[in-house]
mmCIF file with all atom_site columns, C-alpha atoms in Angstrom:
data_model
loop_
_atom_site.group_PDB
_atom_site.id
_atom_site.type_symbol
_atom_site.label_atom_id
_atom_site.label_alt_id
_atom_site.label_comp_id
_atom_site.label_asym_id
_atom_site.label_entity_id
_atom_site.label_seq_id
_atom_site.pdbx_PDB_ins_code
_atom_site.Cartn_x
_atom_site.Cartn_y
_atom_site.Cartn_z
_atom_site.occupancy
_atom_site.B_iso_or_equiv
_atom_site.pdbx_formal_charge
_atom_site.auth_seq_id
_atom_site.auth_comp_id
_atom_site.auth_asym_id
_atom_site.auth_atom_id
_atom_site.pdbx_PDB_model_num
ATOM 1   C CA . UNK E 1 1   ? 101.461 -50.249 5.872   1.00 0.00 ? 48  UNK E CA 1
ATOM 2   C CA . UNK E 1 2   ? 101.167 -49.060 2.245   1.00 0.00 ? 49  UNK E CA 1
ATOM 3   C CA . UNK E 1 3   ? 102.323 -50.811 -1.167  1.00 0.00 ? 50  UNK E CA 1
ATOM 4   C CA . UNK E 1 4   ? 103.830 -48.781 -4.336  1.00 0.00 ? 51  UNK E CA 1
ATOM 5   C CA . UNK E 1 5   ? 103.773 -51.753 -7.365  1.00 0.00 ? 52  UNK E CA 1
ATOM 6   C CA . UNK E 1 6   ? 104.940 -50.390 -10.387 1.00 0.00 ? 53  UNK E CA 1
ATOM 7   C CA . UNK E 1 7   ? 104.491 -51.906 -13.947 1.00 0.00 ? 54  UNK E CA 1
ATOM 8   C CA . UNK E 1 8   ? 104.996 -50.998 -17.802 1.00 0.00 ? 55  UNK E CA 1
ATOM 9   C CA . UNK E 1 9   ? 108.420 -51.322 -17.640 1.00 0.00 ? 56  UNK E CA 1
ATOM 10  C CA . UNK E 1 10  ? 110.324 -53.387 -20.696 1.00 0.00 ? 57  UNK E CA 1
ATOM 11  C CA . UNK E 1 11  ? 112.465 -53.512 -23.785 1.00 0.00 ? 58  UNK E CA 1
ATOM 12  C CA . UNK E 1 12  ? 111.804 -50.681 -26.229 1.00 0.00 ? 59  UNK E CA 1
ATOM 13  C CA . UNK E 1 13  ? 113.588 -49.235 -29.691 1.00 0.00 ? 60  UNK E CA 1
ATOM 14  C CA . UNK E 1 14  ? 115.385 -45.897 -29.763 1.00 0.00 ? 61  UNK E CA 1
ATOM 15  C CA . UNK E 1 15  ? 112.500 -43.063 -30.592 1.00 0.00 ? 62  UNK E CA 1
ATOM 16  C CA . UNK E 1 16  ? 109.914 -45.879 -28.791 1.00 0.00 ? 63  UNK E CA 1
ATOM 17  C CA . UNK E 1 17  ? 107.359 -44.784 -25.843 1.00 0.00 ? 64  UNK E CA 1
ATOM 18  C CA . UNK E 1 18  ? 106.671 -46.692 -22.748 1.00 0.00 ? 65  UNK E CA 1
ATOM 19  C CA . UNK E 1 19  ? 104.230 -45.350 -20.076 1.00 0.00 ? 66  UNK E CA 1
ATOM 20  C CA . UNK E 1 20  ? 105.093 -46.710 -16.567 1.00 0.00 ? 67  UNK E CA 1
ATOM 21  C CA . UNK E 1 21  ? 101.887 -46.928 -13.859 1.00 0.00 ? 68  UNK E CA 1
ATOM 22  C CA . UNK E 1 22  ? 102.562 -46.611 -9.882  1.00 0.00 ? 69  UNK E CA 1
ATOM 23  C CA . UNK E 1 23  ? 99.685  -47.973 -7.890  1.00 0.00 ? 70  UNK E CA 1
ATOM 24  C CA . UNK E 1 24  ? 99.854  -47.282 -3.729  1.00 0.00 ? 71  UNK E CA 1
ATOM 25  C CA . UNK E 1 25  ? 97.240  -49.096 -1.847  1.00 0.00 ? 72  UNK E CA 1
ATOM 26  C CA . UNK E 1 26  ? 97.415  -49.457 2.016   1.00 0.00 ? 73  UNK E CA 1
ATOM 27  C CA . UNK E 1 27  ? 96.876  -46.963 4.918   1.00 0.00 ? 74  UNK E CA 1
ATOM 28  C CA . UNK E 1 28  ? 96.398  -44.358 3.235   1.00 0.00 ? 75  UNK E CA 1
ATOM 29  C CA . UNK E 1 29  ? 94.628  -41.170 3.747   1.00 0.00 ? 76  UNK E CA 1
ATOM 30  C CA . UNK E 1 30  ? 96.064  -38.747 1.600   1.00 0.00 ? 77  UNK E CA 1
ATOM 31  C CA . UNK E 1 31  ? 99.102  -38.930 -0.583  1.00 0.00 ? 78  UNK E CA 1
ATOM 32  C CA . UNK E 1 32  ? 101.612 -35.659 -0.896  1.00 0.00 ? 79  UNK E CA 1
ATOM 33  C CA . UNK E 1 33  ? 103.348 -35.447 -3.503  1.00 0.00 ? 80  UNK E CA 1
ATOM 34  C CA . UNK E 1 34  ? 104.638 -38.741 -5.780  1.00 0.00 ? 81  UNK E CA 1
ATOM 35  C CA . UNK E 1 35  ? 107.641 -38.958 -8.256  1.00 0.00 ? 82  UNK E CA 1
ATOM 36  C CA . UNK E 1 36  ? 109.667 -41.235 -10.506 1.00 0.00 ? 83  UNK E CA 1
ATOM 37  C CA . UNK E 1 37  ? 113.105 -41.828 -9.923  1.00 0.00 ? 84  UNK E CA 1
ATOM 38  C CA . UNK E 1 38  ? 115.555 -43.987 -12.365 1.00 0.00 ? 85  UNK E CA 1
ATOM 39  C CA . UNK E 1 39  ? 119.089 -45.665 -11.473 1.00 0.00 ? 86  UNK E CA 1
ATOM 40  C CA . UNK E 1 40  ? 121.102 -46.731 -14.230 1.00 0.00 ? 87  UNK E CA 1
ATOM 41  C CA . UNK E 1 41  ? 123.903 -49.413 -13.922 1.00 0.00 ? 88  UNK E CA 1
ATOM 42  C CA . UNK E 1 42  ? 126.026 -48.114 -11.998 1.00 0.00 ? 89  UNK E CA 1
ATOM 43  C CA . UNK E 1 43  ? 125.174 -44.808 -10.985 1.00 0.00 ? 90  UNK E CA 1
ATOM 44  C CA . UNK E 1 44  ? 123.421 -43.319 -8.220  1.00 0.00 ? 91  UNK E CA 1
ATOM 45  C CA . UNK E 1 45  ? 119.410 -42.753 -8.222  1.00 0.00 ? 92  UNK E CA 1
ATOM 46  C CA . UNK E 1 46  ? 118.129 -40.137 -9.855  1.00 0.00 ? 93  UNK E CA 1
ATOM 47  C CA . UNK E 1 47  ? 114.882 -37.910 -9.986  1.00 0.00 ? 94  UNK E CA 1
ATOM 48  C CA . UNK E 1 48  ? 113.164 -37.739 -13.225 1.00 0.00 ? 95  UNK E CA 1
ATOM 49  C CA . UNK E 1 49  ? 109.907 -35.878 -12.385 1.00 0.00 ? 96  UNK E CA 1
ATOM 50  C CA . UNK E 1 50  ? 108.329 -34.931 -9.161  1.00 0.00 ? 97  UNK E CA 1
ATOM 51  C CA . UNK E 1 51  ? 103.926 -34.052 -8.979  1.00 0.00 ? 98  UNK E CA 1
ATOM 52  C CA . UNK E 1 52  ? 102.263 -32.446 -6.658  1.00 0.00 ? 99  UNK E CA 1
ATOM 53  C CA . UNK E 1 53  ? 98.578  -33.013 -5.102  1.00 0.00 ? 100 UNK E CA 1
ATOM 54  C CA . UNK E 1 54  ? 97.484  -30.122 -7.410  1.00 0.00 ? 101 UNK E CA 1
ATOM 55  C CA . UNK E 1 55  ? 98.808  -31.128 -10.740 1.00 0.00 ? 102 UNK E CA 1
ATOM 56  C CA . UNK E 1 56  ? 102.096 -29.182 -10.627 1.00 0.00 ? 103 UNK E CA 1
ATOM 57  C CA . UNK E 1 57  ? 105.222 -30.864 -12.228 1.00 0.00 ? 104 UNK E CA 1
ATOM 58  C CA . UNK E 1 58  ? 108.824 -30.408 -12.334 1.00 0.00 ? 105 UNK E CA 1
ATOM 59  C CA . UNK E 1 59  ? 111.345 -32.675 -14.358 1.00 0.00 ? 106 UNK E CA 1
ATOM 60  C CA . UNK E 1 60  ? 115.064 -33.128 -14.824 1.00 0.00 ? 107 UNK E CA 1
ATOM 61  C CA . UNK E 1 61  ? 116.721 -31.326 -17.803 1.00 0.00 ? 108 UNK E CA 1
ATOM 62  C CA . UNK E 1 62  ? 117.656 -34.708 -19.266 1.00 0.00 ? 109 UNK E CA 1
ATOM 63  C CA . UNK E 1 63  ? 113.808 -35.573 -19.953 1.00 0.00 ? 110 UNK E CA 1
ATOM 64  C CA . UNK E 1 64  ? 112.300 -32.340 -20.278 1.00 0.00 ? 111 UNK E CA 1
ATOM 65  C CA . UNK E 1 65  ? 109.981 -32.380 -23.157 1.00 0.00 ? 112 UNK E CA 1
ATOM 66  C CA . UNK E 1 66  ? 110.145 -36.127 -23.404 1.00 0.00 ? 113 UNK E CA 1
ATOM 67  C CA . UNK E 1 67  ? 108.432 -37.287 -20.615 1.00 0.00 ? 114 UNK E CA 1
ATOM 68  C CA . UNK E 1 68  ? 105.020 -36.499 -18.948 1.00 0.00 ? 115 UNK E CA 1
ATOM 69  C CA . UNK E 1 69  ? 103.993 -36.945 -15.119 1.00 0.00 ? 116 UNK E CA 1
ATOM 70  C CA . UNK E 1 70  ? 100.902 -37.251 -14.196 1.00 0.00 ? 117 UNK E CA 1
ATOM 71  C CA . UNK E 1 71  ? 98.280  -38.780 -11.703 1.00 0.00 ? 118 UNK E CA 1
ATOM 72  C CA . UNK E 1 72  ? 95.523  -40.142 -10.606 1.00 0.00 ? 119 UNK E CA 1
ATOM 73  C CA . UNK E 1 73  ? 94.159  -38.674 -6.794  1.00 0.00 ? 120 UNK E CA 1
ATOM 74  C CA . UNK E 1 74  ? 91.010  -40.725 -6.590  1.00 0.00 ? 121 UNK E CA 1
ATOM 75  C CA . UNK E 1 75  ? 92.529  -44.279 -7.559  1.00 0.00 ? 122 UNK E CA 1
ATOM 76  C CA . UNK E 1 76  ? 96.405  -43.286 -5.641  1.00 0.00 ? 123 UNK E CA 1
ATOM 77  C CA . UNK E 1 77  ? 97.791  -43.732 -9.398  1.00 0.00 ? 124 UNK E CA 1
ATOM 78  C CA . UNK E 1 78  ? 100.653 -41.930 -11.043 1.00 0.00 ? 125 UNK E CA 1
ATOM 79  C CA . UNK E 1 79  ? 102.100 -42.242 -14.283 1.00 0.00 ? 126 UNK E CA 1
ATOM 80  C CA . UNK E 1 80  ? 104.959 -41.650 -16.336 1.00 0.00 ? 127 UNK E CA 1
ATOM 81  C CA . UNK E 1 81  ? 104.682 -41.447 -20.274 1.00 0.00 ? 128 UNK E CA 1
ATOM 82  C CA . UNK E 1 82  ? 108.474 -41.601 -21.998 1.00 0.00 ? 129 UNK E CA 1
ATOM 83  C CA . UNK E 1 83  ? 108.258 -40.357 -25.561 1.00 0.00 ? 130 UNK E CA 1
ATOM 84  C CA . UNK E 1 84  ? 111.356 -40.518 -27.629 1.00 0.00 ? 131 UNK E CA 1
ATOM 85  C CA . UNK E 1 85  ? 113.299 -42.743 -25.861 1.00 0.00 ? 132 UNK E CA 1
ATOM 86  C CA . UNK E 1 86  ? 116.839 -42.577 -25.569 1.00 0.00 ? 133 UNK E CA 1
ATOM 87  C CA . UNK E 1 87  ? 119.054 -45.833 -24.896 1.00 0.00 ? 134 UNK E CA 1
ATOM 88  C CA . UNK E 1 88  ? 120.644 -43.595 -21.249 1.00 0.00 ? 135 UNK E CA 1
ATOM 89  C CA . UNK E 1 89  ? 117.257 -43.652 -20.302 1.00 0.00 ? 136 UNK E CA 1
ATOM 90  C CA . UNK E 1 90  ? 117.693 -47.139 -19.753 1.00 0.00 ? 137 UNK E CA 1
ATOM 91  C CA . UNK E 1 91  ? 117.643 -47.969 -15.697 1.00 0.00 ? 138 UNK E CA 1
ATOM 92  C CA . UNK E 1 92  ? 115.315 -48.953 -13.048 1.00 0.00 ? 139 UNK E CA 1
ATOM 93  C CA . UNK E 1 93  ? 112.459 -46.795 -12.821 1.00 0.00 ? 140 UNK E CA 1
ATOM 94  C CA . UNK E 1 94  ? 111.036 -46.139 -8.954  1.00 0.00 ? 141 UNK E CA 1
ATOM 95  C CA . UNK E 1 95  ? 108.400 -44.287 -8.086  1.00 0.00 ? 142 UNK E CA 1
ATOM 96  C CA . UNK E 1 96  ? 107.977 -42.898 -4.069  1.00 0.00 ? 143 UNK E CA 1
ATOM 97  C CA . UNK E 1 97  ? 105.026 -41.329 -2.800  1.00 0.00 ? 144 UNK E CA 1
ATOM 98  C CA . UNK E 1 98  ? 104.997 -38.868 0.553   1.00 0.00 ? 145 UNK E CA 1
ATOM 99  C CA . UNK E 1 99  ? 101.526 -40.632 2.252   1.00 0.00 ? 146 UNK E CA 1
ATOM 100 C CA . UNK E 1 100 ? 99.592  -39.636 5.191   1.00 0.00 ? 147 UNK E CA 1
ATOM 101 C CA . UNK E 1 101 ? 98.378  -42.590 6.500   1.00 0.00 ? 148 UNK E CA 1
ATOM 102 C CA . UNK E 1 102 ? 94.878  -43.415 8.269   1.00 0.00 ? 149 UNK E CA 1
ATOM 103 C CA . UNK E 1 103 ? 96.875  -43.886 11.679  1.00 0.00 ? 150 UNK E CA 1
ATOM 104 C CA . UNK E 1 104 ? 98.660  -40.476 13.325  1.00 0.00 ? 151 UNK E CA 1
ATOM 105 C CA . UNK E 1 105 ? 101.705 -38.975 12.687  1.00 0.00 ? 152 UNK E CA 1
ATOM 106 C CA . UNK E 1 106 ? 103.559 -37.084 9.950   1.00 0.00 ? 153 UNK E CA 1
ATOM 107 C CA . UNK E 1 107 ? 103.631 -38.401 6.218   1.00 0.00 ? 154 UNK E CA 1
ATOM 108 C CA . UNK E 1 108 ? 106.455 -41.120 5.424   1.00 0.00 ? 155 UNK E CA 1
ATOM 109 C CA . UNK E 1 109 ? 108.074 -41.989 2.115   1.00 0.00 ? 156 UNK E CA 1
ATOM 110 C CA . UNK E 1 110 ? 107.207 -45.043 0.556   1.00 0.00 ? 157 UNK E CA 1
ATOM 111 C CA . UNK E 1 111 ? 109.154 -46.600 -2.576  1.00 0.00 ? 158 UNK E CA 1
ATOM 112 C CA . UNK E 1 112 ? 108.056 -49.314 -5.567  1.00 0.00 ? 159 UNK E CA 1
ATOM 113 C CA . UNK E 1 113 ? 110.342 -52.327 -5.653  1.00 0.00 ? 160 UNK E CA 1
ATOM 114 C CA . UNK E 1 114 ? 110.916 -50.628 -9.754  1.00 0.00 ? 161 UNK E CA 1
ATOM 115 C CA . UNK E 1 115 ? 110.826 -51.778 -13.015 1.00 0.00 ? 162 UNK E CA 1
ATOM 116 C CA . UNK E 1 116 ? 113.287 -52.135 -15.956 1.00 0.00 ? 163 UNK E CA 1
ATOM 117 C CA . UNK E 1 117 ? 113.014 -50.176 -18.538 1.00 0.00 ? 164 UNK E CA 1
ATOM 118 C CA . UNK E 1 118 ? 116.072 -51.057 -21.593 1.00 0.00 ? 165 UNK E CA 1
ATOM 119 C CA . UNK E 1 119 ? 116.349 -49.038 -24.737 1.00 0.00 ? 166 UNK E CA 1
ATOM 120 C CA . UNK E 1 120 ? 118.101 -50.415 -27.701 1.00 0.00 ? 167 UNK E CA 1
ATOM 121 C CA . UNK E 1 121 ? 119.839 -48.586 -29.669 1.00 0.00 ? 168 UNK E CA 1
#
């Protein structure tokens, strides 16, 4: 089984940062690629930047110069860092990664449980 726990979330000002950590930790051998996802009130999930194992990074047009992606291989960690905040950022932040695990068989999605993130305007 493998765990995604997410944390960093909270209550920020317009023009604020946050930077949101994803941890995985299970059976795990190697981990594809990972991404953040956000659902606002009542709309459907959304991606907000996708990584691969090799560093390479795409983002939705919405955050695009705002927010940064990143990760950590060795420690299963990826981050995102939200500059300029916006209050429609505000939602429930998930991260997923695509994880080979230690046992055989193709690599499965796993998903965080999420954290808030509000901005005030």
């Amino acid at each position: 089984q493998v765990q995604l726990v997410e944390s960093g979330g909270g209550l920020v000002q317009a023009g604020g940062s946050l930077r949101l950590s994803c941890a995985a930790s299970g059976n795990i051998f190697s981990i594809n690629d990972m991404a953040w996802h956000r659902q606002a009130p009542g709309k459907q999930r959304e991606l907000v930047a996708r990584i691969t194992p090799y560093g390479a990074t795409t983002y939705a047009d919405t955050v695009k110069g705002r927010f940064t992606i990143s990760r950590d291989n060795a420690k299963n960690l990826v981050y995102l860092q939200m500059n300029s905040l916006k209050p429609e950022d505000t939602g429930v932040y998930y991260c997923d990664a695509d994880v080979w695990s230690r046992s055989a068989g193709p690599p499965l999605k796993y998903w965080g449980q999420g954290t808030q993130v509000t901005v005030s305007s």
